[in-house]
Short mmCIF file of C-alpha atoms and ligand atoms in Angstrom, two decimals:
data_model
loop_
_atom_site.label_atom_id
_atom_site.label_comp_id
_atom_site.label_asym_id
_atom_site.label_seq_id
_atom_site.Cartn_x
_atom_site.Cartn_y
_atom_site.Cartn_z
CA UNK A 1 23.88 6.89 1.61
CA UNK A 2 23.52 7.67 -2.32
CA UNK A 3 23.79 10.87 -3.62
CA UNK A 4 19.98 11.96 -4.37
CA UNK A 5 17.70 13.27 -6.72
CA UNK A 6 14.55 15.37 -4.90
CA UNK A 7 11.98 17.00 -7.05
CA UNK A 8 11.92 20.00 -6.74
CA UNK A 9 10.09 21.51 -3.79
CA UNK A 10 6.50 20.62 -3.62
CA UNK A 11 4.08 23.04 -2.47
CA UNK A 12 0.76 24.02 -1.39
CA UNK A 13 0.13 20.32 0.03
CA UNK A 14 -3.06 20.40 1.66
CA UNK A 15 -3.74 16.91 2.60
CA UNK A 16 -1.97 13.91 2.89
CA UNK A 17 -3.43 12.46 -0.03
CA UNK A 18 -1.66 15.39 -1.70
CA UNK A 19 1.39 14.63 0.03
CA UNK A 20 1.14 11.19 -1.08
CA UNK A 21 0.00 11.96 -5.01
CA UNK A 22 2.95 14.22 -4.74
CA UNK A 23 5.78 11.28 -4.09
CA UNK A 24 3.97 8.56 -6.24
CA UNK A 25 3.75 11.48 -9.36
CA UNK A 26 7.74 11.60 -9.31
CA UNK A 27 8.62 7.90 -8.83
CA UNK A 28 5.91 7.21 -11.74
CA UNK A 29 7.88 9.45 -13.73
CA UNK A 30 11.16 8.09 -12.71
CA UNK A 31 10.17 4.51 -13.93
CA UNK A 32 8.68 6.14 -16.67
CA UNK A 33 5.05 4.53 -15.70
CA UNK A 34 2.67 4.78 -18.61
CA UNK A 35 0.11 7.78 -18.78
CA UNK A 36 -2.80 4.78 -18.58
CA UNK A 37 -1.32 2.88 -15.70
CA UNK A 38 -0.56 6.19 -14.07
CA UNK A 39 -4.32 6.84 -14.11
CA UNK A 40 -5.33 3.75 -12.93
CA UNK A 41 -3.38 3.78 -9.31
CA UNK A 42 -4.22 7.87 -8.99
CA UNK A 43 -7.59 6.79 -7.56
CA UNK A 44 -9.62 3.95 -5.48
CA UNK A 45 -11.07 1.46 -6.70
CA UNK A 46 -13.63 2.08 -4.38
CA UNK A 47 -15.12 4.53 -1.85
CA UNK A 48 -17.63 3.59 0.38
CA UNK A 49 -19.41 6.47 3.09
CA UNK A 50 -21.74 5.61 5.43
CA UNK A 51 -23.58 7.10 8.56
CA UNK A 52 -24.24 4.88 11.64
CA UNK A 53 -26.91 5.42 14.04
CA UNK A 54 -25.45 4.39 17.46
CA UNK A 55 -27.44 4.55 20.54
CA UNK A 56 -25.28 5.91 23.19
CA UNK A 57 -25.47 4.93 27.04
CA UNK A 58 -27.76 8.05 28.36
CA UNK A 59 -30.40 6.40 25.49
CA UNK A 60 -29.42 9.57 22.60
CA UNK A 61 -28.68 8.54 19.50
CA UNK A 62 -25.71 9.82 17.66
CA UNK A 63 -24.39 9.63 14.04
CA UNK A 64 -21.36 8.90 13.41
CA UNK A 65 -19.70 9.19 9.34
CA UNK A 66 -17.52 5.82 8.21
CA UNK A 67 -15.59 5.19 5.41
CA UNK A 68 -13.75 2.45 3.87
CA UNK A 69 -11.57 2.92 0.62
CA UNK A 70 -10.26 0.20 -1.41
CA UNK A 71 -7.91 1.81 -3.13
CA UNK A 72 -6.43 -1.34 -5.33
CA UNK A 73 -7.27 -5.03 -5.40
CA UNK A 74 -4.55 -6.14 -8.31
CA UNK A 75 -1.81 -7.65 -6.14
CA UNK A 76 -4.41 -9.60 -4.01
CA UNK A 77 -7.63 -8.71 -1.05
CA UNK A 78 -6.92 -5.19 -0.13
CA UNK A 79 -5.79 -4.95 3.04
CA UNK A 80 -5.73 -1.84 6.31
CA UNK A 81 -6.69 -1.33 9.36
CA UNK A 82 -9.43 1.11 10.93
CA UNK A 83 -8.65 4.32 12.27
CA UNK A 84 -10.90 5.69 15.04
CA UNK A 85 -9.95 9.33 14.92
CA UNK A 86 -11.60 12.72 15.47
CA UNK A 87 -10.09 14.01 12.62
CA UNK A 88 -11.10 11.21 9.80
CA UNK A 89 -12.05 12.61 7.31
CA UNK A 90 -12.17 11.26 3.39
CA UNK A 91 -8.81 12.30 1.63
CA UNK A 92 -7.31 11.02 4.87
CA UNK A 93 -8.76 7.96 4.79
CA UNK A 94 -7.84 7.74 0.67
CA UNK A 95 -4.08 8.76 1.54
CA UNK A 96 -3.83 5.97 4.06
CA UNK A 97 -5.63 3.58 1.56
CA UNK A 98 -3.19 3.83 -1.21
CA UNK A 99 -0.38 3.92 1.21
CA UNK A 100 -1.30 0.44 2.04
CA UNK A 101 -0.96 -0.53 -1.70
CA UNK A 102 2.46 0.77 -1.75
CA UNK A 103 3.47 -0.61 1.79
CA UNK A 104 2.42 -4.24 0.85
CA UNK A 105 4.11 -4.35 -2.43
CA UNK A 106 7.04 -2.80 -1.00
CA UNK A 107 7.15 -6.32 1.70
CA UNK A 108 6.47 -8.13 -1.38
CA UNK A 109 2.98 -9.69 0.59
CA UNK A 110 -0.13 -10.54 -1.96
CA UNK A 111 -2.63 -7.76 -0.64
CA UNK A 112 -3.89 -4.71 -2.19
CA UNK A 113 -4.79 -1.99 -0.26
CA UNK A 114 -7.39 -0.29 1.62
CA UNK A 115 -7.87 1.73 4.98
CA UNK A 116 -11.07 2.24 7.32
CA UNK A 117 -12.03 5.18 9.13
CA UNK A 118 -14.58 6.37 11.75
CA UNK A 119 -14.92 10.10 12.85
CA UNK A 120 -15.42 9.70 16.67
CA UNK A 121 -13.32 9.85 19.81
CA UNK A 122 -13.07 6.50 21.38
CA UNK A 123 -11.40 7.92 24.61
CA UNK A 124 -14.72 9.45 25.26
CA UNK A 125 -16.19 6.66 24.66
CA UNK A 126 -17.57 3.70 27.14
CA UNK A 127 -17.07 0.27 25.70
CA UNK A 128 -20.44 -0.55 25.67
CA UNK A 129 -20.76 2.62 22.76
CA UNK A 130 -17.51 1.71 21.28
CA UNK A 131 -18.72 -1.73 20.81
CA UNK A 132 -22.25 -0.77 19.01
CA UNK A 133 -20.44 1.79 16.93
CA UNK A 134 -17.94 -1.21 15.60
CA UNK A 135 -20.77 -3.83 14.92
CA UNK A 136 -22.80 -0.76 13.26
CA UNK A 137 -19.73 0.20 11.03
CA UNK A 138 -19.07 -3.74 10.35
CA UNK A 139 -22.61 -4.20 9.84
CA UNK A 140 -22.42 -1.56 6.66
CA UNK A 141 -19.06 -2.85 5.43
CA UNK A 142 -20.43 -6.56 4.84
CA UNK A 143 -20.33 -6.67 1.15
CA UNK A 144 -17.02 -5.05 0.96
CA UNK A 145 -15.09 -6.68 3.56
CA UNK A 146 -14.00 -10.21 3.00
CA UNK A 147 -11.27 -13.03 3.90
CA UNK A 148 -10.73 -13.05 0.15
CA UNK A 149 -11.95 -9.36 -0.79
CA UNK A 150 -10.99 -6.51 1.65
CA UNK A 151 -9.50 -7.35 5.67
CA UNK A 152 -9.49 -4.53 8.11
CA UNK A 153 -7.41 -4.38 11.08
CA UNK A 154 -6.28 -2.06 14.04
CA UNK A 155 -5.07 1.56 13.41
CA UNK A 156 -5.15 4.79 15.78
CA UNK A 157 -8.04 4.12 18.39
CA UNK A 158 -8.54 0.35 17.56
CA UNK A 159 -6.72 -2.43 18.61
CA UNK A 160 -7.45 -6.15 19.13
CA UNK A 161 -10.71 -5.66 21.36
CA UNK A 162 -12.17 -3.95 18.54
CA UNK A 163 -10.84 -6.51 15.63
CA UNK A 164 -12.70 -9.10 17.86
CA UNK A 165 -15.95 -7.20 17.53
CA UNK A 166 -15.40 -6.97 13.93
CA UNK A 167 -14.92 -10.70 13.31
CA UNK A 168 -17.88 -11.32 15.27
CA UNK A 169 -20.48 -9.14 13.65
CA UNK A 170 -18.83 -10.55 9.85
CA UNK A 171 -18.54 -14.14 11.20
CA UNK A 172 -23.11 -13.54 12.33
CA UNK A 173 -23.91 -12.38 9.19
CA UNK A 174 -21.87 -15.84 7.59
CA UNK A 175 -23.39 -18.18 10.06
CA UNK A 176 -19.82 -19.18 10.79
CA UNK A 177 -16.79 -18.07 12.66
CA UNK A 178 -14.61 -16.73 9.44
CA UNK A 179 -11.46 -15.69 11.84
CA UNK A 180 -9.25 -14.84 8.59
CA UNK A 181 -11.99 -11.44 8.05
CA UNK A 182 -9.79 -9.14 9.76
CA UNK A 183 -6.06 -9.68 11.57
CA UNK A 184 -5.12 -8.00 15.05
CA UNK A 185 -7.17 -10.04 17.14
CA UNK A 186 -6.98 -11.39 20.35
CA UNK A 187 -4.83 -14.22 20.57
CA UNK A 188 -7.79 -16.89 21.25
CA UNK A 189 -9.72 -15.57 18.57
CA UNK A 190 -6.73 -16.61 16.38
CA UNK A 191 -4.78 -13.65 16.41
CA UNK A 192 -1.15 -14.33 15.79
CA UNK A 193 1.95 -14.17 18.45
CA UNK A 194 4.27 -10.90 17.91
CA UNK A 195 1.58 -9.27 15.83
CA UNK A 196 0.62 -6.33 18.71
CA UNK A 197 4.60 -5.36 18.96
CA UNK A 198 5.07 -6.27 15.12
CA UNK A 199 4.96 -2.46 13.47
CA UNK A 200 7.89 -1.81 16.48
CA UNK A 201 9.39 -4.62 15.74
CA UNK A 202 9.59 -3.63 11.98
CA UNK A 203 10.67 0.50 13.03
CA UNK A 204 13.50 -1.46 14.95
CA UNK A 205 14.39 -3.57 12.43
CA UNK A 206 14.73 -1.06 9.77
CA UNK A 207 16.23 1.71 11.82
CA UNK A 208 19.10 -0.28 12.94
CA UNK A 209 19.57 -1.37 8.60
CA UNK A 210 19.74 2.23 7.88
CA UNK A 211 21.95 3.10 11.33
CA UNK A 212 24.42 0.36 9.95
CA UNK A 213 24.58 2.05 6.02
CA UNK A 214 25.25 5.60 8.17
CA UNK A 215 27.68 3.82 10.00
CA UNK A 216 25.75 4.54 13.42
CA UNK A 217 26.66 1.91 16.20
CA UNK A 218 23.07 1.76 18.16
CA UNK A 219 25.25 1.82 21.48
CA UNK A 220 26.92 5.02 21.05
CA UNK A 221 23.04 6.25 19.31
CA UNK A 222 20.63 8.83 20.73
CA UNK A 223 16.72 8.67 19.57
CA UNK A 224 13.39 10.54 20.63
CA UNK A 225 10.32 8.60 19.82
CA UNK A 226 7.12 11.31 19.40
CA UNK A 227 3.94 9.34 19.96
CA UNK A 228 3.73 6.55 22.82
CA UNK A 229 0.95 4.46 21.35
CA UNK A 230 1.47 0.88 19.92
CA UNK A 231 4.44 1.79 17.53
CA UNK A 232 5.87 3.91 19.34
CA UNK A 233 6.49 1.83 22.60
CA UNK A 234 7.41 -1.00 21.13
CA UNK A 235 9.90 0.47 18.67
CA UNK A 236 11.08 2.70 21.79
CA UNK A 237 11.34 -0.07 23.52
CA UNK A 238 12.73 -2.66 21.16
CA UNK A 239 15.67 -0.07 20.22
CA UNK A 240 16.52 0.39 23.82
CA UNK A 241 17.06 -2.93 24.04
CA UNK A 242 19.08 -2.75 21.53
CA UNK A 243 21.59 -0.33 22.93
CA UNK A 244 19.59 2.68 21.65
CA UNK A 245 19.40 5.99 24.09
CA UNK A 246 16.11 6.64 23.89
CA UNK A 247 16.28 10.51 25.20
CA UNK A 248 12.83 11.66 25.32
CA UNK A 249 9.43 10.13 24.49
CA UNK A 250 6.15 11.85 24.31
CA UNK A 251 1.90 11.98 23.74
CA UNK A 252 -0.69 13.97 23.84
CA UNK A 253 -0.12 14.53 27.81
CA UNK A 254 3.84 16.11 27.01
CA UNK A 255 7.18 15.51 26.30
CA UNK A 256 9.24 12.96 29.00
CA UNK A 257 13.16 13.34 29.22
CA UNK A 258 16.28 11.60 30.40
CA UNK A 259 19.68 12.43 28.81
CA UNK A 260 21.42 9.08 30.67
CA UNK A 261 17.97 6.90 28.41
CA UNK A 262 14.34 6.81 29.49
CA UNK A 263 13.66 3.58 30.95
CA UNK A 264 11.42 2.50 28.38
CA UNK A 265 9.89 -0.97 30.13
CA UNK A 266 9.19 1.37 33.15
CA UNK A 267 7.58 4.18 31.35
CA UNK A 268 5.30 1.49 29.34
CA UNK A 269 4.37 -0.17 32.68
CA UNK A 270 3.34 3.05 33.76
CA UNK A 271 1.16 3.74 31.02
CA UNK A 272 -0.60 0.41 30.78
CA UNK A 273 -1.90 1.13 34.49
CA UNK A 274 -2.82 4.49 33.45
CA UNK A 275 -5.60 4.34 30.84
CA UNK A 276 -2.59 4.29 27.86
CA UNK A 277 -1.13 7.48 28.96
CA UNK A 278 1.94 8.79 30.46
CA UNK A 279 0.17 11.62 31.97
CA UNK A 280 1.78 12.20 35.39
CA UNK A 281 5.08 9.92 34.44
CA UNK A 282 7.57 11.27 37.09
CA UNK A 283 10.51 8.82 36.30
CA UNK A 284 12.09 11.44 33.87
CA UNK A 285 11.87 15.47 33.19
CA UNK A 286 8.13 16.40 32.36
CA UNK A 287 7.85 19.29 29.64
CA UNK A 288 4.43 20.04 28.09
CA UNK A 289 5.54 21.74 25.55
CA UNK A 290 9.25 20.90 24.26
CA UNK A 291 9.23 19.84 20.97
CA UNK A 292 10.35 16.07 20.72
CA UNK A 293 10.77 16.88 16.77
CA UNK A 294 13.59 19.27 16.78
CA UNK A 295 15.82 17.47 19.82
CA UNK A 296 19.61 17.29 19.34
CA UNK A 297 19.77 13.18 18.88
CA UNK A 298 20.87 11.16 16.58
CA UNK A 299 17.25 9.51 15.71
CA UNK A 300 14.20 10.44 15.23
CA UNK A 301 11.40 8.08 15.15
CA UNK A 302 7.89 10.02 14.64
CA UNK A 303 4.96 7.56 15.74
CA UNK A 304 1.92 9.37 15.63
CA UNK A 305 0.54 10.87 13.27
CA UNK A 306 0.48 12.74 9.73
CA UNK A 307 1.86 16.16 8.59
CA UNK A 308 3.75 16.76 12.10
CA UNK A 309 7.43 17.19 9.32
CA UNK A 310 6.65 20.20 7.75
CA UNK A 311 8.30 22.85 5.52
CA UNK A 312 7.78 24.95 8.80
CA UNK A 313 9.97 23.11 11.34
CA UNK A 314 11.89 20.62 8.63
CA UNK A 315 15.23 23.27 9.02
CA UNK A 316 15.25 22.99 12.95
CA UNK A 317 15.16 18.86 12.54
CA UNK A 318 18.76 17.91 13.85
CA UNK A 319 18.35 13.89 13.99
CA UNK A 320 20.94 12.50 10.98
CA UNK A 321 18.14 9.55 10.64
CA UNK A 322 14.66 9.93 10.40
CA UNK A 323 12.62 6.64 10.64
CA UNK A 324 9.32 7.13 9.65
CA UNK A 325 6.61 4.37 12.23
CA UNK A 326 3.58 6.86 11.86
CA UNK A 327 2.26 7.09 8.18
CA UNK A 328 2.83 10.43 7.00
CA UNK A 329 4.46 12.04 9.30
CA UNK A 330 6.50 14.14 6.58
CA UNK A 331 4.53 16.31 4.39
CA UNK A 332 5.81 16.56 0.64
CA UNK A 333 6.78 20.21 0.71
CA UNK A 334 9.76 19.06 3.84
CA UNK A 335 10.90 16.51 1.52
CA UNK A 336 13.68 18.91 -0.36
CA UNK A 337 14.78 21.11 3.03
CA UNK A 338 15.34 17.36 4.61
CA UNK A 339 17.42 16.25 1.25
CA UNK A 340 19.30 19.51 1.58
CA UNK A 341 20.32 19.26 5.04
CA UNK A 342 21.69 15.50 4.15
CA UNK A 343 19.05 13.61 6.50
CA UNK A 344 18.16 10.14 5.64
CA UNK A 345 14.72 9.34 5.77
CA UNK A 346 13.32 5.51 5.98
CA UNK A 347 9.61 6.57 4.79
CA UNK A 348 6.46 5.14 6.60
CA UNK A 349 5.64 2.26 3.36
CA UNK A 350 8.95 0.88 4.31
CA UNK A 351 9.50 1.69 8.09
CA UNK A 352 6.36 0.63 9.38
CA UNK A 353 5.29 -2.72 7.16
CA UNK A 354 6.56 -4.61 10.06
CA UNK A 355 2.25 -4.65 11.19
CA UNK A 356 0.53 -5.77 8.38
CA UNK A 357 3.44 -8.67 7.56
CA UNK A 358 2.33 -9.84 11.06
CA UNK A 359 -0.88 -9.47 9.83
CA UNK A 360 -0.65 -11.60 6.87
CA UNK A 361 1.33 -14.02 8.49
CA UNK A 362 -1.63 -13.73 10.76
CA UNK A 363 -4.55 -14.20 7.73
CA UNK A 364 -2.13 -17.45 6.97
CA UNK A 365 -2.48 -18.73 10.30
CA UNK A 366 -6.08 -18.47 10.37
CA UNK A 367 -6.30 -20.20 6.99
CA UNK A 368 -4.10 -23.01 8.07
CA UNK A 369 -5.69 -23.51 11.09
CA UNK A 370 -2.86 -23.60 12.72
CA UNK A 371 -0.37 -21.73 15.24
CA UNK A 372 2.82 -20.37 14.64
CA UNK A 373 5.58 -19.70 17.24
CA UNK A 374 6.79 -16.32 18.56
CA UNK A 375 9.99 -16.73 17.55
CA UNK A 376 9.06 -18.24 13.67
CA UNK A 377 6.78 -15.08 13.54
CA UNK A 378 9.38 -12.52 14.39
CA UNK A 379 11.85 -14.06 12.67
CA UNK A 380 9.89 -14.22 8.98
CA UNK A 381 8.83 -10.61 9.64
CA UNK A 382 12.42 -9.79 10.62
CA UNK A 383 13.46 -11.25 7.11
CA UNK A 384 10.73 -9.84 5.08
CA UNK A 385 12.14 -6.19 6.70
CA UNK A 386 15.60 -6.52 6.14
CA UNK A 387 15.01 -7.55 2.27
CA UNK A 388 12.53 -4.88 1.71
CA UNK A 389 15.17 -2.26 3.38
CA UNK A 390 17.92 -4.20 1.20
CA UNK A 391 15.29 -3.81 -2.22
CA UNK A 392 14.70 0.19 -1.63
CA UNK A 393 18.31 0.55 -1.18
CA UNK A 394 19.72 -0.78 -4.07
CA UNK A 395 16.79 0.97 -5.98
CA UNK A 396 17.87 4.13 -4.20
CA UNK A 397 21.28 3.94 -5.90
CA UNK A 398 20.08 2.65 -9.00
CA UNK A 399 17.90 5.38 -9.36
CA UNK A 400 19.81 8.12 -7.45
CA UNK A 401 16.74 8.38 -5.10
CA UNK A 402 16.10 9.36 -1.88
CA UNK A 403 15.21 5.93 0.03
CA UNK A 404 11.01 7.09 -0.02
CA UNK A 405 11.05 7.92 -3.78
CA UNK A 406 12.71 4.23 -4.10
CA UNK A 407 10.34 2.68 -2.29
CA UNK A 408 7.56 4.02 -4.19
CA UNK A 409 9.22 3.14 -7.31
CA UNK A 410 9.80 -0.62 -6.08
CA UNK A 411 5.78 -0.31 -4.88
CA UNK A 412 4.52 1.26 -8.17
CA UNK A 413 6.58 -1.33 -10.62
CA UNK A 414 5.09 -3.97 -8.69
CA UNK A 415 1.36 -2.89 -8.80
CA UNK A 416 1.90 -1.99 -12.51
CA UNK A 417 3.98 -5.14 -13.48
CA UNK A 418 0.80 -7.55 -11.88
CA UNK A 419 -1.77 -4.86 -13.33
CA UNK A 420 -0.06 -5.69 -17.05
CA UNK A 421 -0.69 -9.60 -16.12
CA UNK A 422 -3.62 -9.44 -15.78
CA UNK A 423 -5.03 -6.97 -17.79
CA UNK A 424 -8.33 -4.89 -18.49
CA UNK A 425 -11.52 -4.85 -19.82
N1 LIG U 1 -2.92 -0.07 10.44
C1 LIG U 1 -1.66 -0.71 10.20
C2 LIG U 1 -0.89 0.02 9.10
O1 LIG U 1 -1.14 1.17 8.83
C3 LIG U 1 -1.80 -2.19 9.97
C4 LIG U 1 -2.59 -2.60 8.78
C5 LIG U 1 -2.84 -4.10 8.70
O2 LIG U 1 -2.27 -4.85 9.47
O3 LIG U 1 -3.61 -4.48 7.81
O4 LIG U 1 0.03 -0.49 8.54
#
């Protein structure tokens, strides 16, 4: 890969709204973004907090705080999912926001973006409660979400039951079924083929572009996957198939290991018949506490969550490749040690669009009326992938970036090129 610039080290990140100020500050400064335009994309368009009353089954009723942040509209209807998550909180749920911006312009796909967030824990949750607390939160959102203003869709804790709820309680309120309201639904409420394996898919995809610049042949390739949700398994999975050892894979239960290759269909069987966890997985070595992060492989694909890269453990990382499907994952103040000790980093905007292409293809679909194949879905996302890897590459160079700094900078020019368009008040 190119020889890089890093700013130099960032420090005392607190958030990752920090974290991602931090990276979109030194692009904006690369491209030589003007002071107004800079101001504009620094903060939402939009911020909306509510609490929701939910009656819970033993007849208490509990609030719970929501949020939705639209953090730009210029490229087209902002678009991100809903995180259920004990630890939303507001900066979090503006970081994620204006990572969506950045992620959509990166795949070239007319959205803006937004993100969603609920501070509760679903797993403790019946369905019956889980369900009230989605029609409550959907219920609030009505004027801001939209098929032509603002489309949520799954994130950590929500997944296509969830988006169905959501499309139902919007659709009431229209006095029509308006399917295009939010993507990552079931497929016979018009949710797309390939879009529940699509962020994977997309990990995959751009993992094996960067493997090839590194000269990596995925055969002779190790990988850990941390996190065994929805991105994870699939991109564990979809990189095994691809000739990728997949050494150790983990959640909140441990840390699973093979050094011949976990057997990633098995381990995902497993966890499907076990509430979606691998808790009690005795096909490979059980740790609960090795640390997935630091293994001596050749990959490392962190799928969980933010902040888990940080200036604290970014010296022990030993992968050559890190490909980012979680958003965040790296704090700011890691990005310079990770420069220094010559690791390549695909970052999250790029890594993990492979989702929310689905889910525009998806929001196409809906507004067609019609159904796509598997295959025509996989390959258009596969294509949108490979150019957007092939875009923040060449930028990288260009610029003498690191591959995330290039991505913003092919994100931000966007955004700012369409905000010039159209103009102002
Ligand atoms: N929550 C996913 C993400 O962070 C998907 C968003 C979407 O499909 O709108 O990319």
């Amino acid at each position: 890969m190119a020889a890089y610039i890093e700013p130099a080290p960032i420090k005392d990140v607190k958030n990752p709204f920090e974290s991602m100020m931090s990276r979109f500050s030194v692009a904006a400064q690369i491209l030589g973004l003007e002071e107004e335009i800079y101001n504009v994309l620094k903060s939402p368009t939009k911020q909306v907090s509510v609490h929701l009353p939910v009656t819970m089954d033993d007849g208490s009723l509990k609030v719970f705080e929501g949020h939705r942040v639209v953090h730009s509209s210029i490229l087209g209807p902002s678009k991100g999912g809903v995180r259920f998550d004990p630890g939303v909180n507001i900066d979090e749920v503006k970081a994620l926001a204006a990572w969506m911006t950045w992620k959509c312009a990166v795949v070239d796909i007319p959205y803006g973006g937004a993100k969603g967030g609920v501070k509760c824990n679903p797993r403790e949750m019946s369905s019956g409660e889980v369900e009230r607390l989605v029609r409550a939160y959907t219920a609030a959102m009505l004027d801001v979400f939209g098929p032509d203003r603002d489309i949520p869709a799954p994130d950590m804790g929500t997944g296509p039951r969830e988006m169905a709820w959501m499309m139902d309680q919007y659709s009431r309120a229209q006095g029509m079924t308006v399917n295009a309201v939010v993507t990552g639904k079931p497929l016979v409420l018009g949710g797309s083929l390939g879009r529940v394996a699509a962020t994977g898919r997309g990990v995959m995809v751009s993992a094996l572009a960067a493997m090839e610049k590194l000269n990596m042949v995925p055969t002779k390739a190790t990988c850990v996957v941390q996190g065994f949700g929805n991105v994870g398994a699939n991109a564990a999975l979809l990189l095994s198939e691809r000739g990728v050892t997949v050494k150790g894979i983990s959640d909140i239960s441990g840390t699973y290991w093979n050094d011949n290759g976990i057997d990633i269909l098995d381990a995902i069987k497993y966890k499907d018949s076990n509430s979606q966890s691998l808790e009690g997985y005795s096909n490979a070595e059980y740790s609960p506490d090795r640390d997935l992060l630091v293994a001596d492989v050749d990959v490392l694909v962190p799928a969980a969550k933010e902040d888990v890269i940080t200036i604290d453990n970014a010296d022990k990382i030993k992968a050559k490749l890190i490909v980012e499907g979680a958003n965040g994952p790296t704090s700011a103040d890691a990005d310079a040690k990770i420069h220094e000790k010559g690791i390549t980093v695909v970052p999250d905007i790029l890594a993990n669009a492979g989702g929310v292409s689905v889910s525009y293809f998806e929001w196409v679909q809906n507004r067609l009326g019609y159904k796509w194949s598997a295959e025509r879905v996989q390959r258009r996302s596969d294509r949108i992938m490979k150019e957007a890897f092939d875009r923040v590459y060449h930028k990288s160079i260009e610029h003498k970036a690191s591959l995330r700094i290039a991505a913003y900078i092919v994100a931000i020019k966007k955004v700012a090129d369409t905000f010039r368009l159209r103009g102002s008040f």
